[in-house]
mmCIF file of C-alpha atoms in Angstrom:
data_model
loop_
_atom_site.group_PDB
_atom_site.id
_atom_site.type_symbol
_atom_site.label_atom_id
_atom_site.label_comp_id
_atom_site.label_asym_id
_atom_site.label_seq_id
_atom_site.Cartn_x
_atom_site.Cartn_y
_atom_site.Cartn_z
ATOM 1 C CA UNK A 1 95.322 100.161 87.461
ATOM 2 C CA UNK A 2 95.708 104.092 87.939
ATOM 3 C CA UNK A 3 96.012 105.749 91.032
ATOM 4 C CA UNK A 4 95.092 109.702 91.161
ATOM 5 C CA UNK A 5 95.784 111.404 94.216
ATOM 6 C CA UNK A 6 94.362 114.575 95.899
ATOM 7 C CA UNK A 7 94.557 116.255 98.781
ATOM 8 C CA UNK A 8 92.502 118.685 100.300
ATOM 9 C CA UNK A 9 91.386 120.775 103.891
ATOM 10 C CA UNK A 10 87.764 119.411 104.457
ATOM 11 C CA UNK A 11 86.585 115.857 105.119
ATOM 12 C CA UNK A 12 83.070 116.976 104.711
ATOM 13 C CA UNK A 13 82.865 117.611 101.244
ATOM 14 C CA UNK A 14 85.159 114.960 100.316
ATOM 15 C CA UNK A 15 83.140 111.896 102.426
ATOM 16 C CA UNK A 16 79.940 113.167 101.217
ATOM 17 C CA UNK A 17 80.786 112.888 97.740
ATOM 18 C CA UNK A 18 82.359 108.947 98.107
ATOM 19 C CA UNK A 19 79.455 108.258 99.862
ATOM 20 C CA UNK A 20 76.978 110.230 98.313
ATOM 21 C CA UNK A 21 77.021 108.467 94.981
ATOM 22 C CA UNK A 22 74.632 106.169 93.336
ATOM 23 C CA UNK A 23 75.127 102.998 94.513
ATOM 24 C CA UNK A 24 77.898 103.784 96.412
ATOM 25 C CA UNK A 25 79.171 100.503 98.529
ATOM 26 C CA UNK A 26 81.649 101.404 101.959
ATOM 27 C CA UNK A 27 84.026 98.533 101.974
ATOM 28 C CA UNK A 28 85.701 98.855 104.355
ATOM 29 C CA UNK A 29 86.446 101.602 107.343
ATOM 30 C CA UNK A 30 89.555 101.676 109.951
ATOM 31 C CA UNK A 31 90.276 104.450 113.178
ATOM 32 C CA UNK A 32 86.596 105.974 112.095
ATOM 33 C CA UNK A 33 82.934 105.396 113.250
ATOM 34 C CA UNK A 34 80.977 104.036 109.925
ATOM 35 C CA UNK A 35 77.576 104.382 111.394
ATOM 36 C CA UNK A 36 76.911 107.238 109.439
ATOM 37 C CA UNK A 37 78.754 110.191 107.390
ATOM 38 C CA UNK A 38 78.806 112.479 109.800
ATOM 39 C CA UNK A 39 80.109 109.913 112.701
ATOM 40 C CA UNK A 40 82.860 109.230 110.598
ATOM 41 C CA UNK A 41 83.644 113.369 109.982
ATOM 42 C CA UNK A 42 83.582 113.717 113.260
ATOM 43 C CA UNK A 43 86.147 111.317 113.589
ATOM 44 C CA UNK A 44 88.294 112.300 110.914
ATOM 45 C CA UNK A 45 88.335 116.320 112.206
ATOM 46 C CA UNK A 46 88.668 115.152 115.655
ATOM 47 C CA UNK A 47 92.130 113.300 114.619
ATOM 48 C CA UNK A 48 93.113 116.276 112.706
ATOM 49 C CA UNK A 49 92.813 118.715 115.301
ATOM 50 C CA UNK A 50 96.145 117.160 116.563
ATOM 51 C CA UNK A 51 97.676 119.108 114.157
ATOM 52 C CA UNK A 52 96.080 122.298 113.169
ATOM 53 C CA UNK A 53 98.782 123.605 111.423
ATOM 54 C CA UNK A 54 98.417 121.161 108.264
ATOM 55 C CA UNK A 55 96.269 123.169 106.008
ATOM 56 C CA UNK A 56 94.990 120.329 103.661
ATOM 57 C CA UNK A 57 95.052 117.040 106.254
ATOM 58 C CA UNK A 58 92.521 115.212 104.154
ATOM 59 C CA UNK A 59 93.792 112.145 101.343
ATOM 60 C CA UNK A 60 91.857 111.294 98.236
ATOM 61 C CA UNK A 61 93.021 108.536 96.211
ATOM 62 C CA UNK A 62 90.967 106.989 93.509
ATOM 63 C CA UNK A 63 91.862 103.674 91.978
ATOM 64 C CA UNK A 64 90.706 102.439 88.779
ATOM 65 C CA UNK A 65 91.250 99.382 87.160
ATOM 66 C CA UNK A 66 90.698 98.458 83.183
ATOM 67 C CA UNK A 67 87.205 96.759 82.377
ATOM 68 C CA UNK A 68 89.194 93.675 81.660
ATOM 69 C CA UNK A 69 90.166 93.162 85.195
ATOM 70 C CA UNK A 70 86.514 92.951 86.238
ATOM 71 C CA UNK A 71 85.614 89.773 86.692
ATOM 72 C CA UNK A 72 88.424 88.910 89.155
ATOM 73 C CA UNK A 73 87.974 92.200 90.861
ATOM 74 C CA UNK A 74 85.565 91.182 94.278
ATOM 75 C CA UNK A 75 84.986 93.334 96.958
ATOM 76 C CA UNK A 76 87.146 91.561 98.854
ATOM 77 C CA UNK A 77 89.991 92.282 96.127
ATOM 78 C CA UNK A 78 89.177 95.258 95.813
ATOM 79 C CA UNK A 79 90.539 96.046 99.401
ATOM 80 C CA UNK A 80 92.928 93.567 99.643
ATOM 81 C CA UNK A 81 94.760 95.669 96.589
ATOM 82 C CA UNK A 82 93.627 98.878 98.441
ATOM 83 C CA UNK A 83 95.378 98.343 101.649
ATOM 84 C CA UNK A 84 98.084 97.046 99.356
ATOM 85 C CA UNK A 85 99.179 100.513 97.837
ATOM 86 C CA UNK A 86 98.300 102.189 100.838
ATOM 87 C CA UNK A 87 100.854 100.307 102.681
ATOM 88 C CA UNK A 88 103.011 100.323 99.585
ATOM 89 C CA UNK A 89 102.734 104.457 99.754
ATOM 90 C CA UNK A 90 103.574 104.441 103.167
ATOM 91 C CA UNK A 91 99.659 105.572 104.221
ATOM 92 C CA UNK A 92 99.966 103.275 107.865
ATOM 93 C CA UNK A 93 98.254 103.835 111.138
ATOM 94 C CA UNK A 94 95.974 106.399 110.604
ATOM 95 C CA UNK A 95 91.788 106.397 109.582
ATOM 96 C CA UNK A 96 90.900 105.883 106.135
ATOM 97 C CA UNK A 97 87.524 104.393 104.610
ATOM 98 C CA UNK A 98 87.143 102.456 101.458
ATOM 99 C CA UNK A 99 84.449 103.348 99.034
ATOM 100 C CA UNK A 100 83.386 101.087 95.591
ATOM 101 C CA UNK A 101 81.856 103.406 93.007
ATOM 102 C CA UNK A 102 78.982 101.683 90.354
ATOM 103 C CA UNK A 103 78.478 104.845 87.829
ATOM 104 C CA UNK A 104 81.621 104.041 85.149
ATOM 105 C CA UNK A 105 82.179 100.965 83.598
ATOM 106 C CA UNK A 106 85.755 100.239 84.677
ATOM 107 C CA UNK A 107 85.827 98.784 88.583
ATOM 108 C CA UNK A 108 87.310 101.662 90.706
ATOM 109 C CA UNK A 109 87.104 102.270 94.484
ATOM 110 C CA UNK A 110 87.537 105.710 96.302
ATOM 111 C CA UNK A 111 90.002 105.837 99.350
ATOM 112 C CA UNK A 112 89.551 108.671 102.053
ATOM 113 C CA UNK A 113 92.614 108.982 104.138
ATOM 114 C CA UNK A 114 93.701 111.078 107.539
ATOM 115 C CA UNK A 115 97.138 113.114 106.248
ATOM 116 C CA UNK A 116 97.369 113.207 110.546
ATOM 117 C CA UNK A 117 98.222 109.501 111.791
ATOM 118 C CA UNK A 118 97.138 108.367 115.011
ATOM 119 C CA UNK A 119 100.089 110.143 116.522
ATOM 120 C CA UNK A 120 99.391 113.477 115.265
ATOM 121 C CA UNK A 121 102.447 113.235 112.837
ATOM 122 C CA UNK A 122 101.753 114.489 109.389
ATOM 123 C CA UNK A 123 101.727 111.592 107.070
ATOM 124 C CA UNK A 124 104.784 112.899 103.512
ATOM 125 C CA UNK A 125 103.316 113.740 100.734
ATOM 126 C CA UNK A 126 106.623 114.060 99.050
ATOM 127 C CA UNK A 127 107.264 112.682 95.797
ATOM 128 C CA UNK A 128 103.800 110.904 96.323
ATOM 129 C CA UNK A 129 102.832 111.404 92.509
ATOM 130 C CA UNK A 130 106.179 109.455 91.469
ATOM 131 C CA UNK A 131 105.966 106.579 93.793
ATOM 132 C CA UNK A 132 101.570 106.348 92.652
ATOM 133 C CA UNK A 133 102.850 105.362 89.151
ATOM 134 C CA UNK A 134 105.961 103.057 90.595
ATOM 135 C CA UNK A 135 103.408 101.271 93.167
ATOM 136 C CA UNK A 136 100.640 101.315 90.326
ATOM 137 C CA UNK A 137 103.070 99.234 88.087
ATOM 138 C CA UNK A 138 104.304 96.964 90.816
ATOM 139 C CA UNK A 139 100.628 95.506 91.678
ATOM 140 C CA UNK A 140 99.862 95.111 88.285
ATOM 141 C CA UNK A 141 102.400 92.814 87.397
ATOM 142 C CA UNK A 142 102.174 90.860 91.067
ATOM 143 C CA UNK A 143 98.371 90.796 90.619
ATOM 144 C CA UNK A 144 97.942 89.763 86.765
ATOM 145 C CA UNK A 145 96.528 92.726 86.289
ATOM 146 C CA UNK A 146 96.296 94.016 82.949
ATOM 147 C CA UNK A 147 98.478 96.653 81.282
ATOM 148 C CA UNK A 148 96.745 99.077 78.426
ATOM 149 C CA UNK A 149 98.346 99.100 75.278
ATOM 150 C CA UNK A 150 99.622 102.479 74.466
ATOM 151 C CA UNK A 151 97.111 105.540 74.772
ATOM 152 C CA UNK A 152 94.671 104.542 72.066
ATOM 153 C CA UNK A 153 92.283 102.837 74.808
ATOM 154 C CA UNK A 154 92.344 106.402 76.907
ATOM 155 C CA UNK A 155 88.672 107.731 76.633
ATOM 156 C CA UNK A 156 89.655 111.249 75.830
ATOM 157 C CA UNK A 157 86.069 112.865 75.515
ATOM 158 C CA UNK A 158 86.029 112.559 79.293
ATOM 159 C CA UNK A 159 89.830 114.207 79.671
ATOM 160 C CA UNK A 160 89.964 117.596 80.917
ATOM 161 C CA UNK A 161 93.071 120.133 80.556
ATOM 162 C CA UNK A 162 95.575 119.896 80.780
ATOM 163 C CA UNK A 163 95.247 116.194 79.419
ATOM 164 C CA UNK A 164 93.177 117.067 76.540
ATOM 165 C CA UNK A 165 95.384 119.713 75.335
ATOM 166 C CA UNK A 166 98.793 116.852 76.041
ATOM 167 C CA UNK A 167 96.488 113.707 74.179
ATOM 168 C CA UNK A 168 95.435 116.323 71.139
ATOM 169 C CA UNK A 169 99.925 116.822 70.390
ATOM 170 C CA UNK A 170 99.982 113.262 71.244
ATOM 171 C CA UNK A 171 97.258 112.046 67.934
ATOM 172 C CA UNK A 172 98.764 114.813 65.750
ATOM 173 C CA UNK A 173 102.229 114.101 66.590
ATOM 174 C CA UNK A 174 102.061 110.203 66.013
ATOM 175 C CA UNK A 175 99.744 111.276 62.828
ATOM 176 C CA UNK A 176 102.147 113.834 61.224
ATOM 177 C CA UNK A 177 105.442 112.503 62.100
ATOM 178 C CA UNK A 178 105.393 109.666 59.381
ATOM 179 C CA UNK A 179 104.214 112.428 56.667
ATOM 180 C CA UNK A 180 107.128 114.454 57.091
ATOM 181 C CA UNK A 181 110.625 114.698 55.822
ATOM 182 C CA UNK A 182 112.265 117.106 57.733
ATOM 183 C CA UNK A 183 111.547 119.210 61.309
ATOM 184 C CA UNK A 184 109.977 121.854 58.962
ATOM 185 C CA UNK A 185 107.073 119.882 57.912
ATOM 186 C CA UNK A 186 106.459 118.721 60.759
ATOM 187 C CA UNK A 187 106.452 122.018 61.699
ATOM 188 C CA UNK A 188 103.983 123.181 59.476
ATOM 189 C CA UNK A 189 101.976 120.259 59.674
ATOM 190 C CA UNK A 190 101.021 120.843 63.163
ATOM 191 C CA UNK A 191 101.267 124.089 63.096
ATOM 192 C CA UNK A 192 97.621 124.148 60.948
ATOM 193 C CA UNK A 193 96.752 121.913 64.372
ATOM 194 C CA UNK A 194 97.543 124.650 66.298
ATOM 195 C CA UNK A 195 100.384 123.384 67.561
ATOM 196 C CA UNK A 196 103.914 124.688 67.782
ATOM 197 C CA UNK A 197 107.109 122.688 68.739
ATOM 198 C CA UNK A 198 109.801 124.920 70.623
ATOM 199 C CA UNK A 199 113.931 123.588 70.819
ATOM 200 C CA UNK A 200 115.864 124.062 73.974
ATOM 201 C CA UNK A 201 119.172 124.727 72.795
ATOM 202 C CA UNK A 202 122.084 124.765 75.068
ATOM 203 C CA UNK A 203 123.344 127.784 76.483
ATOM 204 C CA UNK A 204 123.793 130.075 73.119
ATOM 205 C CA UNK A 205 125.077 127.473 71.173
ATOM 206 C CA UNK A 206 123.452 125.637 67.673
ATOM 207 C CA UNK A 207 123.235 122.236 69.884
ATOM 208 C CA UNK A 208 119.828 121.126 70.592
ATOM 209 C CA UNK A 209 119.131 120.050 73.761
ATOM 210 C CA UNK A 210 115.342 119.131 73.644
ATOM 211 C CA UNK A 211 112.042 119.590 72.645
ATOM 212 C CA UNK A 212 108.811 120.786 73.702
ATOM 213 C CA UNK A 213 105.165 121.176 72.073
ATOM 214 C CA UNK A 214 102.622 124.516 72.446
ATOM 215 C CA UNK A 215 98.994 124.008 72.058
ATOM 216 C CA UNK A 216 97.164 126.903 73.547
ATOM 217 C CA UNK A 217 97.971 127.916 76.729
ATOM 218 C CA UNK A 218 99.688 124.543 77.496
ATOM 219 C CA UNK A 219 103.713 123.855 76.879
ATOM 220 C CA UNK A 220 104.741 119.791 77.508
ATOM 221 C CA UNK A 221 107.981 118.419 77.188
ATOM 222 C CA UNK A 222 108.195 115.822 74.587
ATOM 223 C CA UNK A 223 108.943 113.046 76.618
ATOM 224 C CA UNK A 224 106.096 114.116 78.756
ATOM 225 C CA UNK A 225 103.889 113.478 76.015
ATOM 226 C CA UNK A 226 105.371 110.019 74.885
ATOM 227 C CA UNK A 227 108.579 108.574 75.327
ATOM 228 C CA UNK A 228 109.160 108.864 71.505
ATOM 229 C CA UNK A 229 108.456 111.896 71.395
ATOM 230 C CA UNK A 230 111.975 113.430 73.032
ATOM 231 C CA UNK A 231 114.016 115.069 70.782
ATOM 232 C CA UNK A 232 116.626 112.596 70.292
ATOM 233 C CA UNK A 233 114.292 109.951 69.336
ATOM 234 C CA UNK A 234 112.593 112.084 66.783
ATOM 235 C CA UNK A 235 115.236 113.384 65.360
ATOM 236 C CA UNK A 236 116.370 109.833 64.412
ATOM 237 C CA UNK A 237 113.089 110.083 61.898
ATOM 238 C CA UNK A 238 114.735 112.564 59.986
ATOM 239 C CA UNK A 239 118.291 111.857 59.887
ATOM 240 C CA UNK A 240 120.434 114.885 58.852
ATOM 241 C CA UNK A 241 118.413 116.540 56.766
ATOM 242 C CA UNK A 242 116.317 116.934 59.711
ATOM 243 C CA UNK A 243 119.453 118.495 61.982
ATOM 244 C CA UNK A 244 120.219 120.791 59.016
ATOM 245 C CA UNK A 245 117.069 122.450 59.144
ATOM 246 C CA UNK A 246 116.951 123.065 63.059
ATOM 247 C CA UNK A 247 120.204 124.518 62.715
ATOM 248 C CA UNK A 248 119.596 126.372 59.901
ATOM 249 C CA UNK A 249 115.798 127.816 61.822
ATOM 250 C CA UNK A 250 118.726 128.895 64.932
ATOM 251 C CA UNK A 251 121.162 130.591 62.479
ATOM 252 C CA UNK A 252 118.499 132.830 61.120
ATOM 253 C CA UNK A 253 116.685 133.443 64.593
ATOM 254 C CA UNK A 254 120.571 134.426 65.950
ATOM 255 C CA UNK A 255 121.821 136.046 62.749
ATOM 256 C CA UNK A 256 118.348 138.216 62.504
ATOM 257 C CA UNK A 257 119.669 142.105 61.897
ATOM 258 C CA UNK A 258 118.777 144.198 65.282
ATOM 259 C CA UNK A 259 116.359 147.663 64.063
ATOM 260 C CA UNK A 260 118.217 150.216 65.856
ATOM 261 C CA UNK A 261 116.850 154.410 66.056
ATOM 262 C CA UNK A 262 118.291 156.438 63.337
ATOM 263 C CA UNK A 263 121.603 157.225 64.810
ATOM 264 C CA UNK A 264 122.875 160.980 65.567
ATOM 265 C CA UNK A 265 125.043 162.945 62.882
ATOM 266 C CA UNK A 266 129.021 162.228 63.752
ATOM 267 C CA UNK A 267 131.014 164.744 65.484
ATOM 268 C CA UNK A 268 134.244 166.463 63.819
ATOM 269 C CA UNK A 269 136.097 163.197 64.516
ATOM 270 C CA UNK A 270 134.460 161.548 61.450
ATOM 271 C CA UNK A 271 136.389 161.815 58.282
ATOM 272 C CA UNK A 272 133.122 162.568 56.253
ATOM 273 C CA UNK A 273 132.201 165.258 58.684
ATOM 274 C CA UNK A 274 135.063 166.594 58.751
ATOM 275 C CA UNK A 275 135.609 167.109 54.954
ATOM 276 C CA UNK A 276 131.941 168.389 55.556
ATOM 277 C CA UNK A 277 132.842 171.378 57.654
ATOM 278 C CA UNK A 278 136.027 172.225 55.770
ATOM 279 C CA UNK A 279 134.110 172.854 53.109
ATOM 280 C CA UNK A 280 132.211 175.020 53.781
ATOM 281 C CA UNK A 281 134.989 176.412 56.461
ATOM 282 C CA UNK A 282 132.489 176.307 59.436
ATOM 283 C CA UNK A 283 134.080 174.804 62.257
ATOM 284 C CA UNK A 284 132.014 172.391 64.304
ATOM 285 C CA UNK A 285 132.348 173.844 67.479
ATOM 286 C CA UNK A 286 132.010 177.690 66.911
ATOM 287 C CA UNK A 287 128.758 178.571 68.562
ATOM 288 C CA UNK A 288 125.885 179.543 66.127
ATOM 289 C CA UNK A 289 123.721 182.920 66.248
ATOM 290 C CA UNK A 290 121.156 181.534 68.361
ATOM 291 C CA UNK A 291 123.961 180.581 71.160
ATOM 292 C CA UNK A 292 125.242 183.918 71.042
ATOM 293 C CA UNK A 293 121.856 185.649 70.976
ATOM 294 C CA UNK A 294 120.783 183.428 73.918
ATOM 295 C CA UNK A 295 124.814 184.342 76.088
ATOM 296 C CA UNK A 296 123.626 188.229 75.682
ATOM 297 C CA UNK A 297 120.097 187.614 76.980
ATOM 298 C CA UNK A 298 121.543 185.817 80.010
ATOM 299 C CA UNK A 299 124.429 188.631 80.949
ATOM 300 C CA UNK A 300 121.486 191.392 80.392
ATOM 301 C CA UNK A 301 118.465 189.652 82.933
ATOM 302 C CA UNK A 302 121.901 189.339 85.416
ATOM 303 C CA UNK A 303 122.294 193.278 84.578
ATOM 304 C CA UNK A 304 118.770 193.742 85.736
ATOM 305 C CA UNK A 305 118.908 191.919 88.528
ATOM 306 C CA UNK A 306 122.022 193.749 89.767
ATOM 307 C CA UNK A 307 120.196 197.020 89.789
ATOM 308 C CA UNK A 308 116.994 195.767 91.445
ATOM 309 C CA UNK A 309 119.008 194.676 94.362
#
């Protein structure tokens, strides 16, 4: 069971694409007019015109369920575990409608919601994303339902970014990480993937903090990606041999030599300038012929001016 949540700010677009699949089935409809699509937008604007000032009032939540759960998933299941996680999200007493889908394999239902309750109170969206994953666990272990093993059964031809980019670290990851010896080869290992890894060190210290992996224009945590994929746990792989080489990659990055311009000659305070000028028994701050040539022009113009006036 996986719950994906969206929201958006029209109920148009959103009920005529539930309804407006192939062989879409409306299960189920509460607070709304079911007659026909546009009774129940009509209903769903009307309710959110109690509160104008929520720019996206309209819930999408799509629940899917493993292929392996079909045969106990009914109709009547299927709402029964709807209305579950709503309830469980703390979506209550407003209009939603519940739509079964036919074109995948995998059983999954489509839930249209009203972010404006029947009171005209906006319905929290916070930490929604969290509490999906926490509910989505819960009813799968009170249901029976079952649990994937690992990510191998995730149809990734279908994934879009940024999921395609997080699945491709994930297979070269779990691929290269028994190949190599030390961080460096893993480095360059995925690096010919495209891949870069990137060390969070703390503050400007040599201790590593965590880790995070590059593929195009996409940066993930390594937990993000797979639990053992955070630094700690990877770095157990390698043992010290591994630490020596991440420290040894930050002492070269810190230690680097800075390119600075071609600094200006010393002044007569430097002992090699100084021997400089005493030999040839110039001192430094005599003014040359050009400085005197350019004092006279300046006291003559002043002349001129004088006389004009």
């Amino acid at each position: 069971m996986i719950g994906k949540i969206r929201k958006g700010s029209g109920f148009k677009g959103c009920v005529d694409y539930v309804l407006g699949k192939q062989q879409a089935v409306l299960l189920h409809a509460d607070g709304v007019l079911a007659e026909s699509r546009q009774d129940i937008i009509r209903c769903f604007c009307a309710q959110a015109s109690m509160n104008p000032r929520l720019g996206k009032p309209v819930g999408h939540i799509a629940l899917s369920y493993s292929v392996n759960d079909a045969p106990k998933l009914t109709d009547e299941k299927m709402i029964q575990l709807a209305q579950e996680y709503m309830r469980e999200m703390k979506i209550t007493d407003t209009q939603y409608i519940i739509v079964r889908h036919q074109d995948r394999e995998h059983p999954h239902v489509h839930i249209v919601f009203n972010r404006i309750d029947n009171n005209g109170k906006t319905i929290s969206d916070r930490n929604d994303m969290y509490r999906n994953e926490q509910v989505c666990k819960k009813l799968k272990a009170k249901h029976g339902l079952y649990f994937a093993k690992g990510k191998e059964l995730v149809k990734r031809h279908r994934l879009k970014e940024p999921d395609k980019s997080k699945y491709e670290i994930y297979t070269a990851v779990r691929n290269e990480i028994g190949k190599s010896k030390s961080w460096r080869q893993l480095q360059e290992r995925l690096a010919e993937k495209g891949i870069g890894i990137r060390f969070k060190y703390k503050g400007r210290t040599d201790e590593v903090q965590g880790i995070s992996f590059t593929k195009g224009a996409y940066t993930f945590k390594g937990s993000e990606i797979d639990r053992n994929f955070s630094f700690s746990k990877l770095d157990k792989h390698f043992g010290n041999a591994g630490m020596d080489t991440v420290e040894n990659s930050r002492q070269q990055i810190v230690s680097a030599p800075i390119l600075e311009p071609e600094q200006t000659p010393q002044r007569n305070d430097s002992p090699s300038m100084g021997g400089l000028f005493s030999l040839f028994d110039v001192s430094p701050s005599a003014p040359s012929d050009e400085e005197i040539d350019w004092s006279l022009r300046k006291k003559k113009k002043k002349k001129k001016r004088q006389l004009k006036l």
